[in-house]
Coordinates of C-alpha atoms and ligand atoms in Angstrom, one line a residue:
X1 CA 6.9 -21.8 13.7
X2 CA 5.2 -18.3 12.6
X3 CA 7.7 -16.3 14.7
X4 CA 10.9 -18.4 13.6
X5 CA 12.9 -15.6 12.0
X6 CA 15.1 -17.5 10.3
X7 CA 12.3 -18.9 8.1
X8 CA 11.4 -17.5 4.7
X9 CA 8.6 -14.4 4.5
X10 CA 5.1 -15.9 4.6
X11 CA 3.9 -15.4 1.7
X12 CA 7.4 -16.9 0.1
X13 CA 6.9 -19.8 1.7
X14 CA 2.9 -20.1 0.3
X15 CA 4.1 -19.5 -2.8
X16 CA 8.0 -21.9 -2.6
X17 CA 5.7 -24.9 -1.5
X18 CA 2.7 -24.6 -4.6
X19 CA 5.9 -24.5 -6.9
X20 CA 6.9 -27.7 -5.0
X21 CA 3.5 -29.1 -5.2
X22 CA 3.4 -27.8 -9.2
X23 CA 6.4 -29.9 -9.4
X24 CA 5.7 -33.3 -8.1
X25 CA 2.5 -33.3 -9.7
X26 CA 4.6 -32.9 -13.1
X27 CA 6.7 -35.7 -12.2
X28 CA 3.9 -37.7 -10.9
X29 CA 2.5 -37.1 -14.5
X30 CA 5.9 -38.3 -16.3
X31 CA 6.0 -41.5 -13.7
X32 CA 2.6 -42.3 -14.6
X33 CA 3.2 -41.8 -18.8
X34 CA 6.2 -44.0 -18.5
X35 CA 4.0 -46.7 -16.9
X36 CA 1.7 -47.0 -19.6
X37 CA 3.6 -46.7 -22.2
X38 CA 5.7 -49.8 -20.9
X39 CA 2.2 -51.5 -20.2
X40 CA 1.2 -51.2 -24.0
X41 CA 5.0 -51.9 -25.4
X42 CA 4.8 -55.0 -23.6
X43 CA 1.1 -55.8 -24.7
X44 CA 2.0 -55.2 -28.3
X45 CA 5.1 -57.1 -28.1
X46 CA 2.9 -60.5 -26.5
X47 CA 0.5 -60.5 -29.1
X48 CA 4.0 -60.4 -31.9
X49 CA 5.2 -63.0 -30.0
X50 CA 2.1 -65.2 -29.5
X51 CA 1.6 -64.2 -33.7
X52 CA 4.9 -66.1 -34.3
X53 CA 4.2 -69.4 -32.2
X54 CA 1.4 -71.9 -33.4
X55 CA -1.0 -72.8 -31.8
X56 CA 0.9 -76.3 -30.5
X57 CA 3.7 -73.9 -29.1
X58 CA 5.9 -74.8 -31.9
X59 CA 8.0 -72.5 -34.0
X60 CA 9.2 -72.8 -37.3
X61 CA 13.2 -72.4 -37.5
X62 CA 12.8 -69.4 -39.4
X63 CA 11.2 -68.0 -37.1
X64 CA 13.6 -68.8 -34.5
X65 CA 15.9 -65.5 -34.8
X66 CA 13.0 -63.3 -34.8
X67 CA 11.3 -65.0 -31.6
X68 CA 14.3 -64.8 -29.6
X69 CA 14.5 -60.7 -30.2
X70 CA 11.5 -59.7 -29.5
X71 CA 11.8 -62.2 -26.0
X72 CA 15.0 -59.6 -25.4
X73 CA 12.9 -56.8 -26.2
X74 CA 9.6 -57.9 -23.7
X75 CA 12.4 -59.1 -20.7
X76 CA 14.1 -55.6 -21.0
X77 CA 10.9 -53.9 -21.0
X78 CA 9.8 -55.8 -18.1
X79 CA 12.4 -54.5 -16.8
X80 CA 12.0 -50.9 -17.4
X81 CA 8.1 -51.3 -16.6
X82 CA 9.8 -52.4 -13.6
X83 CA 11.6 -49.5 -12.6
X84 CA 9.1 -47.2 -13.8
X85 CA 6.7 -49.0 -10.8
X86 CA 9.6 -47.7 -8.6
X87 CA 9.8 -44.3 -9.8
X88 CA 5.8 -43.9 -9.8
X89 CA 5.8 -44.9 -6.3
X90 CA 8.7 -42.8 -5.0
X91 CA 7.2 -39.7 -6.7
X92 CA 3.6 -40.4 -5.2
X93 CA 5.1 -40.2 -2.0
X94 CA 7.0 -37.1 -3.0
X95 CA 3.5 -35.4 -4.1
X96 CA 2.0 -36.8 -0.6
X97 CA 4.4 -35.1 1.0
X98 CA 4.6 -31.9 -1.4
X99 CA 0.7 -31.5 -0.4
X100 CA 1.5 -32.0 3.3
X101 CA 3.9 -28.9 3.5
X102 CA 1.5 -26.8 1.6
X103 CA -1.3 -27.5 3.7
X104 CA 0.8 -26.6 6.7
X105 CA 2.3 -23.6 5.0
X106 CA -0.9 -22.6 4.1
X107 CA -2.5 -23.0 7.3
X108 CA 0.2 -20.9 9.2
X109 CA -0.3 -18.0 6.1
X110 CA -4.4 -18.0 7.1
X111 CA -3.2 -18.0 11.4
X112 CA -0.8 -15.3 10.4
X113 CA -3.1 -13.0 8.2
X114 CA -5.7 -13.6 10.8
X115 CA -3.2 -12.2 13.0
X116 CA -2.4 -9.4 10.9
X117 CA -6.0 -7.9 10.7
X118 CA -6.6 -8.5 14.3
X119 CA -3.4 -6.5 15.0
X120 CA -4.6 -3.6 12.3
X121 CA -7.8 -3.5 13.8
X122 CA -6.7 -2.3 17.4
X123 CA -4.6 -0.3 15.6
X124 CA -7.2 1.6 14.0
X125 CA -9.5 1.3 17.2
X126 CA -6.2 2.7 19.0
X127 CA -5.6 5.7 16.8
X128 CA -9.0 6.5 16.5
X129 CA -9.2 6.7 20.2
X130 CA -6.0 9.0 20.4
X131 CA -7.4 11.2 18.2
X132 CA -10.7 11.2 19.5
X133 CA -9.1 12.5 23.4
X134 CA -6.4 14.7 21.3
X135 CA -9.5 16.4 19.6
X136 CA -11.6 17.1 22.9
X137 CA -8.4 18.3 24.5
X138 CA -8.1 21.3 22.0
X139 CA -11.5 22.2 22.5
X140 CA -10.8 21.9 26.2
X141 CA -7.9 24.6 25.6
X142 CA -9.8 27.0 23.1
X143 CA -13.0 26.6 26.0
X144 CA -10.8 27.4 28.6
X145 CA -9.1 30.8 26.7
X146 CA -10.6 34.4 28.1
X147 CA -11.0 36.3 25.1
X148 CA -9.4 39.6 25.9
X149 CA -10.4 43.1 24.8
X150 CA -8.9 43.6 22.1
X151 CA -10.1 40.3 20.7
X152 CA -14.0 40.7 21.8
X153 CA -13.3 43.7 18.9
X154 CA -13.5 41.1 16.0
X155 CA -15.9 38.2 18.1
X156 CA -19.3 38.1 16.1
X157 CA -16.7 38.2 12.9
X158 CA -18.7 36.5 10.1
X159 CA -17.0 34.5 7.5
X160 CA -17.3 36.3 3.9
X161 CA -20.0 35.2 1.6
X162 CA -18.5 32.1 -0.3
X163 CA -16.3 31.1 2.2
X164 CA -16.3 28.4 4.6
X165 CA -16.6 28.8 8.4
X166 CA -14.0 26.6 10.6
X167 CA -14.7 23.0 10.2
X168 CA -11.9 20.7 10.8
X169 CA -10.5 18.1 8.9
X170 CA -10.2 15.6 11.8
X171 CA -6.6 14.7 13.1
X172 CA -6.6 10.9 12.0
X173 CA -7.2 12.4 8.1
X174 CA -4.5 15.0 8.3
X175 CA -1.9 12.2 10.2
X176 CA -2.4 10.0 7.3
X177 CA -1.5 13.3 4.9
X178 CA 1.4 13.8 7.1
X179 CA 2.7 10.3 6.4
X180 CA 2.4 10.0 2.7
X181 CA 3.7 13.5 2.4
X182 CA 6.8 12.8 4.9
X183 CA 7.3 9.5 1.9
X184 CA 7.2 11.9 -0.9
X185 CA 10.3 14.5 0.8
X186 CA 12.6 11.6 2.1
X187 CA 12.0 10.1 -1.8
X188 CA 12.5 13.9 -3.6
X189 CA 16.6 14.3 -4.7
X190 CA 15.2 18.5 -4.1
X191 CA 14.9 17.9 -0.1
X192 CA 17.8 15.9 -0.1
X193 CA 20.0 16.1 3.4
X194 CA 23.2 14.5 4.4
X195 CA 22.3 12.0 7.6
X196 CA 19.0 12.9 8.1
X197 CA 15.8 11.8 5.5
X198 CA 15.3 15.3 4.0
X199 CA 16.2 18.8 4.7
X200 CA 13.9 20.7 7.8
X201 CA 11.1 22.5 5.5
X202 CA 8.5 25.2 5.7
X203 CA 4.9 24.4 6.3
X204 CA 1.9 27.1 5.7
X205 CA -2.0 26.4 6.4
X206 CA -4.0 28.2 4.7
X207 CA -7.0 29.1 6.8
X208 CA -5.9 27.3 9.8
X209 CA -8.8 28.6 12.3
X210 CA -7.8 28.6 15.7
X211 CA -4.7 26.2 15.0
X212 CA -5.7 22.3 15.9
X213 CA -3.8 21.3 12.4
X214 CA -1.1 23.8 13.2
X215 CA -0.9 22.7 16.7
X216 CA -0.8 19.0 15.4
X217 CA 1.7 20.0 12.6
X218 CA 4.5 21.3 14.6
X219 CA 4.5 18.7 17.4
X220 CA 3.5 15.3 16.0
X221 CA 6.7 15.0 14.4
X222 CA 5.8 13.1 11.4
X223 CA 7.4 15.5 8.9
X224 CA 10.5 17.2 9.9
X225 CA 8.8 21.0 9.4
X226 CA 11.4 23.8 10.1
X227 CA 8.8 26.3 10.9
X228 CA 5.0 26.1 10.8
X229 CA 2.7 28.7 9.9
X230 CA -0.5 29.8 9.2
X231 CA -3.7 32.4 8.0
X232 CA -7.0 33.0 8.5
X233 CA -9.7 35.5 7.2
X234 CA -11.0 35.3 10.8
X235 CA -9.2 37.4 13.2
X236 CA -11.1 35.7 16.2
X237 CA -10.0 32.4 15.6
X238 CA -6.3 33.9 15.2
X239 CA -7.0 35.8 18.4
X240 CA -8.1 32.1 19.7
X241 CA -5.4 29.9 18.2
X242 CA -2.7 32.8 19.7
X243 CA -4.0 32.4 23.0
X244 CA -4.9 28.3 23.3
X245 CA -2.0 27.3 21.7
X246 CA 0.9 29.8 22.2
X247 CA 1.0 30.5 18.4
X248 CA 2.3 34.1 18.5
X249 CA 2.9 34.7 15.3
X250 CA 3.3 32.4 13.8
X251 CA -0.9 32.7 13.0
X252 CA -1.9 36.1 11.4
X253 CA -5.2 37.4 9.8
X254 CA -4.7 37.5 5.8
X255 CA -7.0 36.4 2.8
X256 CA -5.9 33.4 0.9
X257 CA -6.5 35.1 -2.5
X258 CA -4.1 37.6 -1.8
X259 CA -1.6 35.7 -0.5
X260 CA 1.9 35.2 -2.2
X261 CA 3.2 31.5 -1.9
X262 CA 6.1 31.7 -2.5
X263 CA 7.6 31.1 0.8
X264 CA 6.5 27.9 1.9
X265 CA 7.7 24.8 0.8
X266 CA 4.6 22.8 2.2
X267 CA 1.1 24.3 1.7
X268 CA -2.3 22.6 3.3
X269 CA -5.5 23.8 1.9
X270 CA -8.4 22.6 3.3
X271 CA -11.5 23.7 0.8
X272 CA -11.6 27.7 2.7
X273 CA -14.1 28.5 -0.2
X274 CA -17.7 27.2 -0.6
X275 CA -17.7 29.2 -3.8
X276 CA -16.6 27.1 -6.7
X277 CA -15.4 30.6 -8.3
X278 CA -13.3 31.6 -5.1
X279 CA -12.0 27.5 -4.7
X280 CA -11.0 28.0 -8.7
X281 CA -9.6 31.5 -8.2
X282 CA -7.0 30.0 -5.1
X283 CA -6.0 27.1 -6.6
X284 CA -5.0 29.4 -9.7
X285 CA -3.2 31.8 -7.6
X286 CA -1.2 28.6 -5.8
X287 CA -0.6 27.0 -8.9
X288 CA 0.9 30.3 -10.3
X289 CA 3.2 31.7 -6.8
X290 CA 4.1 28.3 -5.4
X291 CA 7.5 28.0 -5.8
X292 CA 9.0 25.1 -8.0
X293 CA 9.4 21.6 -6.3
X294 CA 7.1 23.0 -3.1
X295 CA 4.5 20.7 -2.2
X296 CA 0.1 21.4 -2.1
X297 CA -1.9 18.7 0.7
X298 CA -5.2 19.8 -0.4
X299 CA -7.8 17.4 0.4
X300 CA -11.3 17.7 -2.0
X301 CA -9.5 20.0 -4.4
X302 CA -11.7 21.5 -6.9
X303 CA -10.0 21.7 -10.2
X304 CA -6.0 21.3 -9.2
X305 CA -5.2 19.3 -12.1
X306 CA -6.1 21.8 -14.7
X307 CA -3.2 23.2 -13.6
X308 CA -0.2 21.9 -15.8
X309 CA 2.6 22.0 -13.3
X310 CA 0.6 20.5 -10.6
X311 CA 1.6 17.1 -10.4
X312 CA -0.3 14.8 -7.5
X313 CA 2.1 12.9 -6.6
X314 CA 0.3 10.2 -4.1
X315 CA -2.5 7.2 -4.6
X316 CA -5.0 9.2 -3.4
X317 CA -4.2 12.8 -5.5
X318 CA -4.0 14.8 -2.2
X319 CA -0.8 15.7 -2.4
X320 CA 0.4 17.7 -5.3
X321 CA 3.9 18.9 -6.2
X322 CA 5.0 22.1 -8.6
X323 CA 7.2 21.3 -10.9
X324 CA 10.8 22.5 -11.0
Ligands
SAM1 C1 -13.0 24.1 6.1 S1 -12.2 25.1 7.3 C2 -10.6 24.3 7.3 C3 -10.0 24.3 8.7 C4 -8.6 23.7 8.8 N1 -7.7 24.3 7.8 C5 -8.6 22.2 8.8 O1 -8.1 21.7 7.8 O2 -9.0 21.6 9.7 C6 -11.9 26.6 6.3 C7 -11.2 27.7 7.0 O3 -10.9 28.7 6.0 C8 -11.0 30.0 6.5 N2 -11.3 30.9 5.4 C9 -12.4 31.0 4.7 N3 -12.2 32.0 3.7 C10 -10.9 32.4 3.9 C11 -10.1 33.3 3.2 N4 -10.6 34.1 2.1 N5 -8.8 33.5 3.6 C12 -8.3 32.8 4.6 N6 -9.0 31.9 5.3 C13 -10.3 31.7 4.9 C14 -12.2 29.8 7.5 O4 -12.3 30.9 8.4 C15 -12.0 28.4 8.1 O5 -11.2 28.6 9.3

């Protein structure tokens, strides 16, 4: 019954058979009005008539015409009392069975929702269990890198004051990112591309570490990125994420205050700064050298929407888009 596809969406059907219950129980009401207002037409119209006749059952002539109608009036609404018997029953079965289908329809909506969250619950068990093995495998990789001479130059490389060290977001957070942002280009007329959901675009990370997110950018496939690329203030996690993940260059050293934005048209900033003052000072500089109509993922932003042409443009205001 649950898997007949032919049948109307679940929660249709919940909602087609109250309306059907709504509307028996209406017409039950009518049926059962009619009913007593024949009842108390015909009551009124015995005690007229028993008014007219004396008490010996004798009628005066006079009297005669006005006996006989209201004798026409109580047969014929005998008659309708009759039918409205009829009706009353015939809708009482009607509501029976009204209350029948919803109680079926009903219990198939409770097997199927039950359904549902058991099926959303592997789900989540199942992703978090991908990302779980996808996370220890990049660690495996960066473990397993020799850091060559030139990069033991810049190992010991502290993070400036103010700034975060590398601490990643976790790969289940930025896949959900990656989702709601691939929504937001197949729905935006500026990423519009004949036979495919948007044009390929450009994605930047600002302070991308050794290049898990990258790494995860460029081959999940969620969004359809042309090129992926990204900085970091320390050179031994680019010398790390070069080496583990065959970034080339597409990874470079550079400080995200003097960075010009300009060229992406997807930006993820993950909070680089510890510093409220530094945080500030690069959401200012994005706001001001993204380009029109590029898009900002910045998860735990500090003051983005100061910014009047930063819009967010998802439930959850992690995703933000320049206007233009
Ligand atoms: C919180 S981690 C974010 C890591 C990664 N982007 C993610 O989302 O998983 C912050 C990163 O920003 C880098 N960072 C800190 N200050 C920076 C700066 N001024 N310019 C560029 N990167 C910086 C750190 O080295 C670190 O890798």
């Amino acid at each position: 019954m649950i898997d007949d596809p032919t049948g109307p969406a679940p929660a249709l059907a919940v909602l087609r058979s109250s309306l059907a219950v709504d509307d028996a129980l209406t017409r039950l009401d009518g049926a059962m009005a009619d009913q007593a207002r024949h009842l108390a037409t015909l009551t009124a119209l015995s005690a007229r008539i028993a008014a007219l006749t004396g008490s010996d059952g004798a009628v005066s002539p006079y009297r005669q015409g006005r006996l006989k109608t209201l004798q026409l009036r109580y047969t014929a609404t005998e008659k309708l009392l009759d039918k409205a018997r009829q009706t009353l029953d015939e809708d009482r079965a009607a509501y029976r069975a009204a209350l029948t289908l919803g109680r079926e329809s009903l219990c198939r909506h409770a097997i199927l929702l039950a359904e549902l969250r058991a099926g959303q619950d592997s789900q989540i068990r199942k992703n978090a269990g991908l990302c779980r093995a996808l996370e220890r495998q990049f660690h495996r990789q960066c473990d397993s890198v020799p850091i060559s001479a030139p990069d033991t130059a810049a190992s010991g490389f502290d993070v400036p004051e103010g700034s975060y060290d590398y601490i990643s977001i976790g790969l289940s957070r930025f896949l959900d990112m990656l989702g709601r942002l691939d929504h937001c280009l197949s729905m935006d007329p500026a990423y519009a591309c004949d036979g495919a959901r948007y044009r390929p675009v450009s994605f930047l990370e600002i302070g991308c570490g050794p290049g898990h997110i990258l790494e995860l950018a460029r081959t999940c496939g969620i969004c359809r990125f042309g090129t992926c690329t990204g900085f970091d203030i320390n050179p031994q996690a680019i010398a790390l994420g070069r080496a583990a993940f065959d970034l080339g260059d597409a990874v470079t050293v550079g400080d995200a205050l003097e960075h010009d934005y300009s060229q992406a048209e997807v930006i993820y900033s993950f909070r680089p700064f510890s510093n409220p003052d530094l945080q500030s000072r690069l959401e200012a500089r994005l706001a001001e050298t993204m380009r029109p109509g590029a898009y900002l993922i910045a998860p735990m932003p500090l003051d983005l929407d100061r910014h009047g042409v930063l819009t967010p443009v998802d439930r959850a205001a992690e995703i933000w888009r320049k206007s233009g």
